[in-house]
PDB file of C-alpha atoms in Angstrom:
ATOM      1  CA  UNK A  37     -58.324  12.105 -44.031  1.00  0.00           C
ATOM      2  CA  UNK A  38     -56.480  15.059 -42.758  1.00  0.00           C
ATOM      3  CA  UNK A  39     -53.263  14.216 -40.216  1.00  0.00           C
ATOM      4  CA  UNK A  40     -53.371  15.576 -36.970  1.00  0.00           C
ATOM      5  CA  UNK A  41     -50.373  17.045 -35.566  1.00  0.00           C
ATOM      6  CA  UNK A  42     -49.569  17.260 -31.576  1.00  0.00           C
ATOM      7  CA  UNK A  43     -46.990  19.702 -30.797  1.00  0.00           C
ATOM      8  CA  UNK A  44     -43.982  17.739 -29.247  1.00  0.00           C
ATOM      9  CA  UNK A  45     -43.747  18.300 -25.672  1.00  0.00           C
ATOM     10  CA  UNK A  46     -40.463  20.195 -24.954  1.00  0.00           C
ATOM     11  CA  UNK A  47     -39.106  20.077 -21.398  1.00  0.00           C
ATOM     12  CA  UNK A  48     -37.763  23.367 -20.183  1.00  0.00           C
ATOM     13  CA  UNK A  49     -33.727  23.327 -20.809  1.00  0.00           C
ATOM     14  CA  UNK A  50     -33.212  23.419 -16.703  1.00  0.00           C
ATOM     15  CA  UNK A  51     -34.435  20.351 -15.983  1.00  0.00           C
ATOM     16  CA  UNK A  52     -31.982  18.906 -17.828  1.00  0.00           C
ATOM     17  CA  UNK A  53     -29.592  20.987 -16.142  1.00  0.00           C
ATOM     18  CA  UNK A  54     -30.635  19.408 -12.907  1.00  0.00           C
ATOM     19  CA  UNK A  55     -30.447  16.378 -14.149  1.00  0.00           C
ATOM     20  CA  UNK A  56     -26.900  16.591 -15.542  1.00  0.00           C
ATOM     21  CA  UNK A  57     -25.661  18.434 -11.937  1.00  0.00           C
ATOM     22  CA  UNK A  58     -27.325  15.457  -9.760  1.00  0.00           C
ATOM     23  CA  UNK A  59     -24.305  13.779  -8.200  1.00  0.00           C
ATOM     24  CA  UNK A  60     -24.648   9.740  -7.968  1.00  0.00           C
ATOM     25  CA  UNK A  61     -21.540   7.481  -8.623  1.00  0.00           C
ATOM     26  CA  UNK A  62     -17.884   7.919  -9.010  1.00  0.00           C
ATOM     27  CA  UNK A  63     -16.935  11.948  -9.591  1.00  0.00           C
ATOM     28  CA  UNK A  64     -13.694  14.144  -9.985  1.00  0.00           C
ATOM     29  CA  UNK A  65     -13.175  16.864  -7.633  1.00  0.00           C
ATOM     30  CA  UNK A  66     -16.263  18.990  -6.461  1.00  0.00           C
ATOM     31  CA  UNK A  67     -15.813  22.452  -5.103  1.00  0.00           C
ATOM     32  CA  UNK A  68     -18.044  24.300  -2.940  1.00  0.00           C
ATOM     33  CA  UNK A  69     -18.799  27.768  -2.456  1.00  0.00           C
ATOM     34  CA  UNK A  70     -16.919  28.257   0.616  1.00  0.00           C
ATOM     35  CA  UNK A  71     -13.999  26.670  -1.470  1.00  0.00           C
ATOM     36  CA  UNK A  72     -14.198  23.221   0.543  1.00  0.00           C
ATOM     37  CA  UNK A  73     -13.504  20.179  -2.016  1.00  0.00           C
ATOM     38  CA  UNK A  74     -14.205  16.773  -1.991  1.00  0.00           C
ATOM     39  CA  UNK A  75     -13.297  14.399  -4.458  1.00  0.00           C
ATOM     40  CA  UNK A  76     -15.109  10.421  -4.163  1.00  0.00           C
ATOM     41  CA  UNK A  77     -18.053   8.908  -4.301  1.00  0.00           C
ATOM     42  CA  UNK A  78     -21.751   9.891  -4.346  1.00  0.00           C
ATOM     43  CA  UNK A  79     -24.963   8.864  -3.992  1.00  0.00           C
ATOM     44  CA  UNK A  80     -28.233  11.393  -4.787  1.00  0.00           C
ATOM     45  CA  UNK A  81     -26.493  14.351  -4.030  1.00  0.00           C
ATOM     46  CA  UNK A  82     -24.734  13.493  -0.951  1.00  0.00           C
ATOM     47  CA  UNK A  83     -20.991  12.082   0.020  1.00  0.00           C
ATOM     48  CA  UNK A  84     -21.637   8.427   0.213  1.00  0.00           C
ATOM     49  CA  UNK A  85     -18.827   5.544  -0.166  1.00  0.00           C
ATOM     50  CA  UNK A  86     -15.138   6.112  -0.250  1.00  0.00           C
ATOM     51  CA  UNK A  87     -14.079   9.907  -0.333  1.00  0.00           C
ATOM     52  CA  UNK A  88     -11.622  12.746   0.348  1.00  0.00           C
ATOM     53  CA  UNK A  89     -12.746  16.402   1.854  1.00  0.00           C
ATOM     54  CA  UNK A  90     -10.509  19.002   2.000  1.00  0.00           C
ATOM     55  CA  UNK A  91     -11.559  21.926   4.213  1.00  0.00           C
ATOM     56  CA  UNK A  92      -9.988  25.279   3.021  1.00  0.00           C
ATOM     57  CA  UNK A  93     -10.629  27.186   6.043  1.00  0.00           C
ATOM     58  CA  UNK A  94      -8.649  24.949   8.091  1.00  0.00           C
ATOM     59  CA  UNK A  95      -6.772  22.980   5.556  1.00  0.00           C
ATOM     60  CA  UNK A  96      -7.687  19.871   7.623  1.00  0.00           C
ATOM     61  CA  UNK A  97      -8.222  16.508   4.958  1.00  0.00           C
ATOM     62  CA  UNK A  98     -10.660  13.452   5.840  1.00  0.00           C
ATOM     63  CA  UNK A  99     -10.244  10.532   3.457  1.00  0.00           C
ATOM     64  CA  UNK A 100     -12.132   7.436   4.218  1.00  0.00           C
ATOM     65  CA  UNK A 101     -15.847   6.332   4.378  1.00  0.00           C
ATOM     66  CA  UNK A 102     -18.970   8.278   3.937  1.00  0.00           C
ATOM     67  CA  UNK A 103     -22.415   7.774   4.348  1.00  0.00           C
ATOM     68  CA  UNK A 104     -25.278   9.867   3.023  1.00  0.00           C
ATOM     69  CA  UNK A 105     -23.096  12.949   3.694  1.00  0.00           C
ATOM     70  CA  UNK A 106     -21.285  12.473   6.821  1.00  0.00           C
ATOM     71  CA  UNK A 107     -18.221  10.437   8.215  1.00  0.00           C
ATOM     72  CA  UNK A 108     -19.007   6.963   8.814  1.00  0.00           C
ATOM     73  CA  UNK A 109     -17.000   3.713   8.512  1.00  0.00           C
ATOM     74  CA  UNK A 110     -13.121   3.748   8.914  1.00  0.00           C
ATOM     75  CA  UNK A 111     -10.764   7.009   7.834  1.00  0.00           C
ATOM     76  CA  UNK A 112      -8.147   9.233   8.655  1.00  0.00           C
ATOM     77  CA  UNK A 113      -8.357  12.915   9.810  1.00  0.00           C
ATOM     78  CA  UNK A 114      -5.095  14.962   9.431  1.00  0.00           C
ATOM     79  CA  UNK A 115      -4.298  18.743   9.834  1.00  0.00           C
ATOM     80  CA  UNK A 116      -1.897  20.519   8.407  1.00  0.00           C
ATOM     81  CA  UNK A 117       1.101  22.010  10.944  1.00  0.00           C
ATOM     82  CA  UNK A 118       1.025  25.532  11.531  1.00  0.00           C
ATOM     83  CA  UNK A 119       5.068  25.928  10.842  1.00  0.00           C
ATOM     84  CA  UNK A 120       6.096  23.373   8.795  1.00  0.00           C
ATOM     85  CA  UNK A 121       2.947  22.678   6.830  1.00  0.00           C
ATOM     86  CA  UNK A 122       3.503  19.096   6.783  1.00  0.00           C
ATOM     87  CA  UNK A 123       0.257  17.338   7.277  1.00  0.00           C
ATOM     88  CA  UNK A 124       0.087  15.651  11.055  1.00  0.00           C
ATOM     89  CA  UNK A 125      -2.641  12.695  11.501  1.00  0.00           C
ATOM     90  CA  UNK A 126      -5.172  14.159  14.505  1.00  0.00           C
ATOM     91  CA  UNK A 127      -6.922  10.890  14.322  1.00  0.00           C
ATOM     92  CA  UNK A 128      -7.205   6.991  12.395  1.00  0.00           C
ATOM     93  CA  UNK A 129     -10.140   4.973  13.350  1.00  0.00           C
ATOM     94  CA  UNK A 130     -13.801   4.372  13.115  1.00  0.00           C
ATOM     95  CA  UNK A 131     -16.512   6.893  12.502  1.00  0.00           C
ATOM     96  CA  UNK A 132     -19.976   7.074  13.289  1.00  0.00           C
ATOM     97  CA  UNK A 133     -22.465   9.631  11.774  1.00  0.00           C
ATOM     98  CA  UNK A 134     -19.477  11.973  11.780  1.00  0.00           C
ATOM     99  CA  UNK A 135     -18.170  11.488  14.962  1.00  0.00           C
ATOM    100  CA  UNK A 136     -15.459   9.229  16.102  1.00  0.00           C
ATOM    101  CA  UNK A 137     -17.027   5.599  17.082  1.00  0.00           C
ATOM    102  CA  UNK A 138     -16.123   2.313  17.454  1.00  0.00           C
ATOM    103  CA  UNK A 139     -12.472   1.844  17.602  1.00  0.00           C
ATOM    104  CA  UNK A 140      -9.394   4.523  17.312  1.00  0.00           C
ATOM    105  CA  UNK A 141      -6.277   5.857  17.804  1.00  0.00           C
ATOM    106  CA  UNK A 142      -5.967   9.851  18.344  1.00  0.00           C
ATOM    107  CA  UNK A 143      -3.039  11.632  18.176  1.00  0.00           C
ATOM    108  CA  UNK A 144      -3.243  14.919  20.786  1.00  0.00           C
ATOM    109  CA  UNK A 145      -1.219  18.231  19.760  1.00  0.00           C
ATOM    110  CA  UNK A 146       1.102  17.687  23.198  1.00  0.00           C
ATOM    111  CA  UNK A 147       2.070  14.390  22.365  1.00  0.00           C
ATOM    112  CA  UNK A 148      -0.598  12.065  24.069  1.00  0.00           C
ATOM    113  CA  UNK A 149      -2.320   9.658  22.451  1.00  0.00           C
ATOM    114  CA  UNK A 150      -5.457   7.552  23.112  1.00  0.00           C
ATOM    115  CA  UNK A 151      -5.871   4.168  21.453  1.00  0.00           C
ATOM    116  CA  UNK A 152      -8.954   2.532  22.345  1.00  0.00           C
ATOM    117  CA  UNK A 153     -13.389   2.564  22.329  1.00  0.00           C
ATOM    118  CA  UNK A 154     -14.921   5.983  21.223  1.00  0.00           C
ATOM    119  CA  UNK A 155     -18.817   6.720  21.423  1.00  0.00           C
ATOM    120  CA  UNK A 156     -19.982   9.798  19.922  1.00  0.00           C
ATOM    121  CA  UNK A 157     -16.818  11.550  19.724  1.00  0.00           C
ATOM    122  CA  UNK A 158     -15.799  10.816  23.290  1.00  0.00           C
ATOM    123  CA  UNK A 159     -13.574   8.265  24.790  1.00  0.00           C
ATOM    124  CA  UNK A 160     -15.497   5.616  26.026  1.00  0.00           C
ATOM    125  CA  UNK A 161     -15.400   1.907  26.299  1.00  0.00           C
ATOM    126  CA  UNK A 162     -11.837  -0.117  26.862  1.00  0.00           C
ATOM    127  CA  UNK A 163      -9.388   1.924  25.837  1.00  0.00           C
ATOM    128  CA  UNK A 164      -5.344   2.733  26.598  1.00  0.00           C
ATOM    129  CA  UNK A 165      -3.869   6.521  27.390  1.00  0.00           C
ATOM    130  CA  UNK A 166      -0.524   7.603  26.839  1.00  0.00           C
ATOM    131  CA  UNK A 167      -0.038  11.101  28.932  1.00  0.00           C
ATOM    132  CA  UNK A 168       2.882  13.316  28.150  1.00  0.00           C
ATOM    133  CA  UNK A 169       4.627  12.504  31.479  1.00  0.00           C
ATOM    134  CA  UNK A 170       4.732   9.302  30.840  1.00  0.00           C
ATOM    135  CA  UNK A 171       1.748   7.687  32.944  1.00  0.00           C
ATOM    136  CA  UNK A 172      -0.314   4.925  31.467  1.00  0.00           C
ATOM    137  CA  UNK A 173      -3.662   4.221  31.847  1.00  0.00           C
ATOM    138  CA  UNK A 174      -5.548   1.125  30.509  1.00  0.00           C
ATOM    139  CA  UNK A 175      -9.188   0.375  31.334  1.00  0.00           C
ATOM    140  CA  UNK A 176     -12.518   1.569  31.211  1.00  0.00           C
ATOM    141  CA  UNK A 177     -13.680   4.813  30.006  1.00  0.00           C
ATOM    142  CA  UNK A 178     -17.114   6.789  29.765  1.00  0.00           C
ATOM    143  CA  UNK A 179     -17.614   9.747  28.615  1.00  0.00           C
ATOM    144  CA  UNK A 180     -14.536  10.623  28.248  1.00  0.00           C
ATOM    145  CA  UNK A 181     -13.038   9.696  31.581  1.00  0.00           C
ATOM    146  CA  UNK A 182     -11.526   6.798  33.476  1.00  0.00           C
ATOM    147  CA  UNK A 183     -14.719   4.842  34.735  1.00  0.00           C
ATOM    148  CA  UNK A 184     -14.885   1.622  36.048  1.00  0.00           C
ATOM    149  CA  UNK A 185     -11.535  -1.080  36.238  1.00  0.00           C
ATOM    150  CA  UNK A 186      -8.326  -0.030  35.195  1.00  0.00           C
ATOM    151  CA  UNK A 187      -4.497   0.217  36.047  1.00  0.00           C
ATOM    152  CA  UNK A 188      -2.336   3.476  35.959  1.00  0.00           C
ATOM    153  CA  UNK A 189       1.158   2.640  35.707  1.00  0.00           C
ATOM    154  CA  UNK A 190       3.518   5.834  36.921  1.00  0.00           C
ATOM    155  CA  UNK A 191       6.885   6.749  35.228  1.00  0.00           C
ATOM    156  CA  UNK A 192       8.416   5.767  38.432  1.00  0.00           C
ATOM    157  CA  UNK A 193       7.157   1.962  38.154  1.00  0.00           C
ATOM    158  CA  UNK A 194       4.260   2.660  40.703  1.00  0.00           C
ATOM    159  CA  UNK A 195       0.936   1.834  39.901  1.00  0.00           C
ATOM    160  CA  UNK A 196      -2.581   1.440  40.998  1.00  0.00           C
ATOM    161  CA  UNK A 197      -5.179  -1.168  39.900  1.00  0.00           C
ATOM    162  CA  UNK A 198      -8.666  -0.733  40.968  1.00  0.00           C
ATOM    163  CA  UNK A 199     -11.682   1.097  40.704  1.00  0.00           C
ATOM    164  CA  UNK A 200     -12.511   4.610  38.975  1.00  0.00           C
ATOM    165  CA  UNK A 201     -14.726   7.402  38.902  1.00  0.00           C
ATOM    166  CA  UNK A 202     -15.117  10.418  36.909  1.00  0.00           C
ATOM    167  CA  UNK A 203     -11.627  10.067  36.023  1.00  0.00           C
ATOM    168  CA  UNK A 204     -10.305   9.455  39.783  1.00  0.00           C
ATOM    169  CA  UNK A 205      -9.848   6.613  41.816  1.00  0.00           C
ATOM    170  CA  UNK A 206     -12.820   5.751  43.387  1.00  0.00           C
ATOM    171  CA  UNK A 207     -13.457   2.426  45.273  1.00  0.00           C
ATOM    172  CA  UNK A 208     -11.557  -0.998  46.434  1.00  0.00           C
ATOM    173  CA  UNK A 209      -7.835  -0.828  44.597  1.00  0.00           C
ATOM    174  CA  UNK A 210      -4.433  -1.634  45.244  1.00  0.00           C
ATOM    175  CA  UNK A 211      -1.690   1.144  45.191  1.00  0.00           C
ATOM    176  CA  UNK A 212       1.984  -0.384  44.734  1.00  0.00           C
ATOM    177  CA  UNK A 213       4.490   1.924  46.171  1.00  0.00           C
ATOM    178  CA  UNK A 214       7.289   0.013  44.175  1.00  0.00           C
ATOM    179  CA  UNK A 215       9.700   2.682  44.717  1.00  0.00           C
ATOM    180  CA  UNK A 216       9.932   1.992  48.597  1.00  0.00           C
ATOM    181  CA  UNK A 217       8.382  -1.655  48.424  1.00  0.00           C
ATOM    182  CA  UNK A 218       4.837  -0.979  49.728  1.00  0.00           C
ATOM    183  CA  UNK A 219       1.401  -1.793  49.006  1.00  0.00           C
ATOM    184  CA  UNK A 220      -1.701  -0.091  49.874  1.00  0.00           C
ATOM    185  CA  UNK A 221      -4.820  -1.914  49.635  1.00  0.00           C
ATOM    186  CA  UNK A 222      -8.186  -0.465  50.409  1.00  0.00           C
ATOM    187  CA  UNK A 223     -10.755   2.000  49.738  1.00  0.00           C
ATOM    188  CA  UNK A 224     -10.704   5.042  47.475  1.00  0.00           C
ATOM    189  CA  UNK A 225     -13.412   8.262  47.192  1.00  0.00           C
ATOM    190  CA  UNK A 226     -12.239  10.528  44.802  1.00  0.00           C
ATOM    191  CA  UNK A 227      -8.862  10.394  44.593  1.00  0.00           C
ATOM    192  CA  UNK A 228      -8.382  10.026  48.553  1.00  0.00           C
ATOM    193  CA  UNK A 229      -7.987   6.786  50.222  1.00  0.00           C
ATOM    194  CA  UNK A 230      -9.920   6.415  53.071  1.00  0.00           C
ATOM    195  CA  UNK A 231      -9.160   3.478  54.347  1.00  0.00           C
ATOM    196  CA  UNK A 232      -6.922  -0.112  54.052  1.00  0.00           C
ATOM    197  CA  UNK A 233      -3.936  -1.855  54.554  1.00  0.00           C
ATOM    198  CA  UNK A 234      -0.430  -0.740  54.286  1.00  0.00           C
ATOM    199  CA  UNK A 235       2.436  -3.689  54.103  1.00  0.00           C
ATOM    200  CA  UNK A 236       5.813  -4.277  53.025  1.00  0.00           C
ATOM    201  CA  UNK A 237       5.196  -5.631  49.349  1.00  0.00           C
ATOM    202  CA  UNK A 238       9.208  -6.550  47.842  1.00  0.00           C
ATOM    203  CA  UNK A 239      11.037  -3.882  49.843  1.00  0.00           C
ATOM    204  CA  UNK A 240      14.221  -5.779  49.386  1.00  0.00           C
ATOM    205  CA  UNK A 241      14.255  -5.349  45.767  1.00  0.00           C
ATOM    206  CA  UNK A 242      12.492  -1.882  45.771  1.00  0.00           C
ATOM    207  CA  UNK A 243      15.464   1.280  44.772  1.00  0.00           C
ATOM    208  CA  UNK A 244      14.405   3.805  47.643  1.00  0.00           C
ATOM    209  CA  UNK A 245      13.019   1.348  50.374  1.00  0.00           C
ATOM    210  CA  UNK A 246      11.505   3.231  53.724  1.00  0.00           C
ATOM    211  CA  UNK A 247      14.602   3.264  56.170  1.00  0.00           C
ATOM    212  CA  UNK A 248      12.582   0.485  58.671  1.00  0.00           C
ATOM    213  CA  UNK A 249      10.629  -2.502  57.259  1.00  0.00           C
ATOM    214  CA  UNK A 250       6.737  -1.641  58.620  1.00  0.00           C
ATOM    215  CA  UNK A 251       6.284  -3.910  61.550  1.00  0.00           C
ATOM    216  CA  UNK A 252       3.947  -7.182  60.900  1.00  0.00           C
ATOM    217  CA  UNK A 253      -0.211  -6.488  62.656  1.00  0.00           C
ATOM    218  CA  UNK A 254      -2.025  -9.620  63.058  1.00  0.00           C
ATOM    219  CA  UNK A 255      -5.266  -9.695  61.989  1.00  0.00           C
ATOM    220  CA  UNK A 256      -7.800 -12.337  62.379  1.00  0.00           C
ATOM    221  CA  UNK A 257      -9.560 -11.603  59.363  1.00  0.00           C
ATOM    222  CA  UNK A 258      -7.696  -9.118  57.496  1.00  0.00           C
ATOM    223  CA  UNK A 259     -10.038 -10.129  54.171  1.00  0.00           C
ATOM    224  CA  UNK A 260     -13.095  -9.956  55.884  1.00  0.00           C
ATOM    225  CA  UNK A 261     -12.086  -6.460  57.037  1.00  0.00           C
ATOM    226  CA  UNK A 262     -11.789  -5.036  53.858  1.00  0.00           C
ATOM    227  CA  UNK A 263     -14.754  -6.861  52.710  1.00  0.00           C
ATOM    228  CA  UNK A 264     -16.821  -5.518  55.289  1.00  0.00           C
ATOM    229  CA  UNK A 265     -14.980  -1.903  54.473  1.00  0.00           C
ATOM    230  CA  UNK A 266     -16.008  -2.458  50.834  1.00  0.00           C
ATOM    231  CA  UNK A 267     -19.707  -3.568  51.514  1.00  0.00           C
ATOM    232  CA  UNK A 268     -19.954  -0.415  53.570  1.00  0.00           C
ATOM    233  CA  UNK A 269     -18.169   2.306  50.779  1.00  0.00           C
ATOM    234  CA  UNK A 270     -20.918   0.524  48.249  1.00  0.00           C
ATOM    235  CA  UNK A 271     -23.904   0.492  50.812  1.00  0.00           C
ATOM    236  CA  UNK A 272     -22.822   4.379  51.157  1.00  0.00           C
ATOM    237  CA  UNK A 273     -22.803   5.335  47.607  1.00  0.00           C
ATOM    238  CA  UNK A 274     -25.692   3.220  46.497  1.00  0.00           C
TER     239      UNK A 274
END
Protein backbone atom coordinates (compact mmCIF):
# COMPACT_ATOMS: atom_id res chain seq x y z
CA UNK A 1 0.00 0.00 0.00
CA UNK A 2 1.57 3.11 -1.27
CA UNK A 3 2.49 5.98 1.64
CA UNK A 4 0.99 9.15 1.31
CA UNK A 5 3.00 12.12 1.87
CA UNK A 6 1.50 15.70 3.12
CA UNK A 7 3.78 18.46 2.50
CA UNK A 8 4.77 19.93 5.99
CA UNK A 9 3.15 23.12 6.58
CA UNK A 10 5.87 25.86 6.73
CA UNK A 11 4.97 29.15 8.42
CA UNK A 12 6.26 32.18 6.61
CA UNK A 13 9.78 33.23 8.40
CA UNK A 14 7.97 36.73 9.65
CA UNK A 15 5.76 35.38 11.84
CA UNK A 16 8.32 34.19 13.72
CA UNK A 17 9.85 37.43 13.56
CA UNK A 18 6.82 38.86 15.24
CA UNK A 19 6.82 36.52 17.55
CA UNK A 20 10.45 36.89 18.68
CA UNK A 21 9.96 41.10 18.68
CA UNK A 22 6.63 40.78 20.97
CA UNK A 23 7.71 42.40 24.22
CA UNK A 24 6.20 40.56 27.51
CA UNK A 25 8.40 40.18 30.71
CA UNK A 26 11.62 41.50 31.97
CA UNK A 27 13.79 43.30 28.89
CA UNK A 28 17.17 45.27 28.47
CA UNK A 29 17.04 48.62 27.06
CA UNK A 30 14.54 49.35 24.12
CA UNK A 31 15.09 52.22 21.79
CA UNK A 32 12.65 53.94 19.75
CA UNK A 33 12.74 55.66 16.61
CA UNK A 34 12.67 59.05 17.90
CA UNK A 35 15.69 57.79 20.07
CA UNK A 36 13.49 57.69 23.40
CA UNK A 37 14.61 54.50 25.61
CA UNK A 38 13.11 52.65 28.14
CA UNK A 39 14.53 49.93 29.91
CA UNK A 40 11.84 47.60 32.47
CA UNK A 41 9.18 45.63 32.31
CA UNK A 42 6.55 44.63 29.72
CA UNK A 43 3.54 43.18 29.15
CA UNK A 44 2.08 42.47 25.26
CA UNK A 45 3.85 45.13 23.81
CA UNK A 46 3.32 47.85 26.18
CA UNK A 47 5.36 49.41 29.39
CA UNK A 48 3.74 47.60 32.21
CA UNK A 49 5.38 47.04 35.86
CA UNK A 50 8.50 48.67 37.11
CA UNK A 51 10.42 50.79 34.41
CA UNK A 52 12.76 53.62 33.37
CA UNK A 53 12.05 56.09 30.16
CA UNK A 54 14.45 58.30 29.08
CA UNK A 55 13.21 61.02 26.71
CA UNK A 56 16.02 62.25 24.33
CA UNK A 57 14.38 65.30 23.22
CA UNK A 58 14.21 66.64 26.58
CA UNK A 59 16.54 64.43 28.46
CA UNK A 60 13.84 64.26 31.18
CA UNK A 61 13.95 60.36 33.04
CA UNK A 62 10.71 58.68 34.69
CA UNK A 63 11.54 55.58 36.70
CA UNK A 64 8.79 54.00 38.61
CA UNK A 65 5.46 52.17 37.82
CA UNK A 66 3.77 51.52 34.58
CA UNK A 67 0.68 50.27 33.48
CA UNK A 68 -0.28 49.09 30.02
CA UNK A 69 1.92 51.92 28.64
CA UNK A 70 1.50 54.88 30.73
CA UNK A 71 2.60 56.22 34.26
CA UNK A 72 0.70 54.76 36.96
CA UNK A 73 1.57 53.77 40.56
CA UNK A 74 4.42 55.61 42.48
CA UNK A 75 7.77 57.20 40.57
CA UNK A 76 9.99 59.91 40.17
CA UNK A 77 10.20 62.47 37.28
CA UNK A 78 13.55 64.39 37.01
CA UNK A 79 14.99 66.80 34.32
CA UNK A 80 18.16 67.43 33.59
CA UNK A 81 19.55 71.30 34.43
CA UNK A 82 20.13 73.39 31.59
CA UNK A 83 23.81 74.60 33.00
CA UNK A 84 25.05 72.17 35.09
CA UNK A 85 23.44 69.07 33.66
CA UNK A 86 22.93 67.57 36.91
CA UNK A 87 19.61 65.87 36.98
CA UNK A 88 16.94 68.01 39.32
CA UNK A 89 13.73 65.92 40.62
CA UNK A 90 10.49 68.01 38.99
CA UNK A 91 8.31 65.65 40.86
CA UNK A 92 8.08 62.19 43.48
CA UNK A 93 4.68 60.86 44.04
CA UNK A 94 1.75 58.97 42.75
CA UNK A 95 0.63 58.62 39.18
CA UNK A 96 -2.48 57.98 37.59
CA UNK A 97 -2.92 57.02 33.86
CA UNK A 98 0.08 59.28 33.32
CA UNK A 99 -0.77 62.08 35.19
CA UNK A 100 0.13 62.98 38.67
CA UNK A 101 -2.64 61.44 41.24
CA UNK A 102 -3.03 60.55 44.52
CA UNK A 103 -0.35 61.86 46.69
CA UNK A 104 2.98 64.08 45.82
CA UNK A 105 5.53 66.31 46.31
CA UNK A 106 6.58 68.73 43.25
CA UNK A 107 9.47 70.57 43.09
CA UNK A 108 8.78 74.10 40.93
CA UNK A 109 11.85 75.62 38.84
CA UNK A 110 11.65 79.00 41.31
CA UNK A 111 11.97 77.16 44.31
CA UNK A 112 8.29 76.39 45.45
CA UNK A 113 7.16 73.31 46.23
CA UNK A 114 3.74 71.63 46.68
CA UNK A 115 3.39 68.57 48.89
CA UNK A 116 0.02 67.31 49.03
CA UNK A 117 -3.47 65.59 46.90
CA UNK A 118 -3.14 65.73 43.01
CA UNK A 119 -6.12 64.72 40.60
CA UNK A 120 -5.38 64.52 37.06
CA UNK A 121 -2.29 66.41 37.04
CA UNK A 122 -3.64 69.29 39.08
CA UNK A 123 -3.40 70.15 42.68
CA UNK A 124 -6.33 69.14 44.32
CA UNK A 125 -7.41 67.65 47.55
CA UNK A 126 -5.46 68.53 51.09
CA UNK A 127 -2.40 69.63 50.26
CA UNK A 128 0.60 72.18 51.70
CA UNK A 129 2.37 75.16 49.43
CA UNK A 130 5.61 76.52 49.97
CA UNK A 131 5.80 80.01 47.81
CA UNK A 132 9.14 81.56 47.13
CA UNK A 133 8.48 84.50 49.52
CA UNK A 134 8.03 82.53 52.09
CA UNK A 135 4.08 82.29 52.59
CA UNK A 136 2.50 79.02 53.54
CA UNK A 137 -0.54 77.69 52.64
CA UNK A 138 -2.15 74.45 53.99
CA UNK A 139 -5.68 73.34 53.11
CA UNK A 140 -7.92 72.51 50.50
CA UNK A 141 -7.29 72.63 46.91
CA UNK A 142 -9.33 72.03 43.55
CA UNK A 143 -8.29 72.31 40.53
CA UNK A 144 -5.41 73.63 41.16
CA UNK A 145 -6.31 76.42 43.53
CA UNK A 146 -6.95 77.15 47.18
CA UNK A 147 -10.70 75.99 47.64
CA UNK A 148 -12.43 75.46 50.61
CA UNK A 149 -10.62 75.64 54.52
CA UNK A 150 -7.23 76.55 54.89
CA UNK A 151 -4.60 78.82 56.72
CA UNK A 152 -1.95 81.12 54.99
CA UNK A 153 0.72 81.88 57.28
CA UNK A 154 2.79 85.26 56.04
CA UNK A 155 6.63 85.65 56.42
CA UNK A 156 5.82 88.33 58.82
CA UNK A 157 3.93 85.83 61.34
CA UNK A 158 0.44 87.06 60.06
CA UNK A 159 -1.98 84.75 58.96
CA UNK A 160 -5.47 84.07 57.91
CA UNK A 161 -7.63 80.96 58.58
CA UNK A 162 -10.85 80.66 56.84
CA UNK A 163 -12.59 80.14 53.81
CA UNK A 164 -11.34 80.10 50.01
CA UNK A 165 -12.28 80.49 46.59
CA UNK A 166 -10.68 80.18 43.35
CA UNK A 167 -7.53 80.66 45.06
CA UNK A 168 -8.71 83.87 47.20
CA UNK A 169 -10.24 84.33 50.34
CA UNK A 170 -13.69 84.02 50.07
CA UNK A 171 -16.14 83.71 53.06
CA UNK A 172 -16.21 83.76 57.14
CA UNK A 173 -12.21 83.82 58.28
CA UNK A 174 -10.10 85.28 60.74
CA UNK A 175 -7.14 87.60 59.69
CA UNK A 176 -4.40 87.94 62.60
CA UNK A 177 -2.58 91.14 62.23
CA UNK A 178 0.20 89.74 64.63
CA UNK A 179 2.54 92.36 63.68
CA UNK A 180 0.41 95.21 65.40
CA UNK A 181 -1.72 92.76 67.68
CA UNK A 182 -5.05 92.73 65.77
CA UNK A 183 -7.59 90.45 64.64
CA UNK A 184 -10.05 90.73 61.97
CA UNK A 185 -12.89 88.48 61.95
CA UNK A 186 -15.58 88.47 59.35
CA UNK A 187 -16.56 88.09 55.88
CA UNK A 188 -14.45 87.75 52.75
CA UNK A 189 -15.55 87.98 48.69
CA UNK A 190 -12.70 87.61 46.71
CA UNK A 191 -9.95 88.69 48.37
CA UNK A 192 -11.84 91.84 49.95
CA UNK A 193 -13.33 91.80 53.30
CA UNK A 194 -16.52 93.13 53.45
CA UNK A 195 -17.42 93.06 56.62
CA UNK A 196 -16.48 92.01 60.61
CA UNK A 197 -14.87 92.75 63.63
CA UNK A 198 -11.65 94.42 64.28
CA UNK A 199 -10.09 94.00 68.07
CA UNK A 200 -6.99 94.18 69.88
CA UNK A 201 -5.83 90.39 69.75
CA UNK A 202 -2.09 90.32 72.03
CA UNK A 203 -1.01 93.87 71.18
CA UNK A 204 1.24 93.85 74.17
CA UNK A 205 3.37 91.19 72.86
CA UNK A 206 2.92 92.14 69.12
CA UNK A 207 6.68 93.98 67.61
CA UNK A 208 4.96 97.03 65.74
CA UNK A 209 1.70 97.51 67.87
CA UNK A 210 -0.82 100.46 66.46
CA UNK A 211 0.30 103.62 68.55
CA UNK A 212 -3.43 103.52 70.59
CA UNK A 213 -5.02 100.24 71.80
CA UNK A 214 -8.60 100.21 69.59
CA UNK A 215 -11.19 101.30 72.05
CA UNK A 216 -13.57 98.34 73.52
CA UNK A 217 -17.63 98.45 71.43
CA UNK A 218 -20.14 96.59 73.30
CA UNK A 219 -22.14 94.45 71.55
CA UNK A 220 -25.08 92.54 72.67
CA UNK A 221 -24.62 89.81 70.42
CA UNK A 222 -21.44 90.22 68.72
CA UNK A 223 -21.75 86.20 67.58
CA UNK A 224 -25.05 86.45 66.44
CA UNK A 225 -23.93 89.40 64.28
CA UNK A 226 -21.56 87.66 62.39
CA UNK A 227 -23.78 84.74 62.21
CA UNK A 228 -26.46 86.62 60.79
CA UNK A 229 -23.57 88.38 58.41
CA UNK A 230 -22.54 84.84 57.42
CA UNK A 231 -26.14 83.42 56.78
CA UNK A 232 -26.60 86.44 54.56
CA UNK A 233 -22.91 86.19 52.38
CA UNK A 234 -24.18 82.28 51.90
CA UNK A 235 -27.96 83.14 51.19
CA UNK A 236 -26.23 85.66 48.53
CA UNK A 237 -24.01 83.30 46.80
CA UNK A 238 -26.26 80.30 46.91
Amino acid sequence: MPVIKYPRIIEPLFYEWDRKAQKCGLRHTVYAVNGDQYTGEWLDNLKHGKGTQIWKSTGAIYSGDWKFGKRDGYGSYSIPDPVTKEYKRVYTGWWENDHRGGRGVLFYPNGEQYDGEWSNGLRSGWGKMHYKDGSVYEGQWLMDQPNGQGVLRLPNGNRYEGGWKDGKKHGPGKYFYLDKGQLLEGIWAADIPKCGVLVDFGRDKAPAPTEFPLPEIELHDPAGVLAEARAMFDDSHN
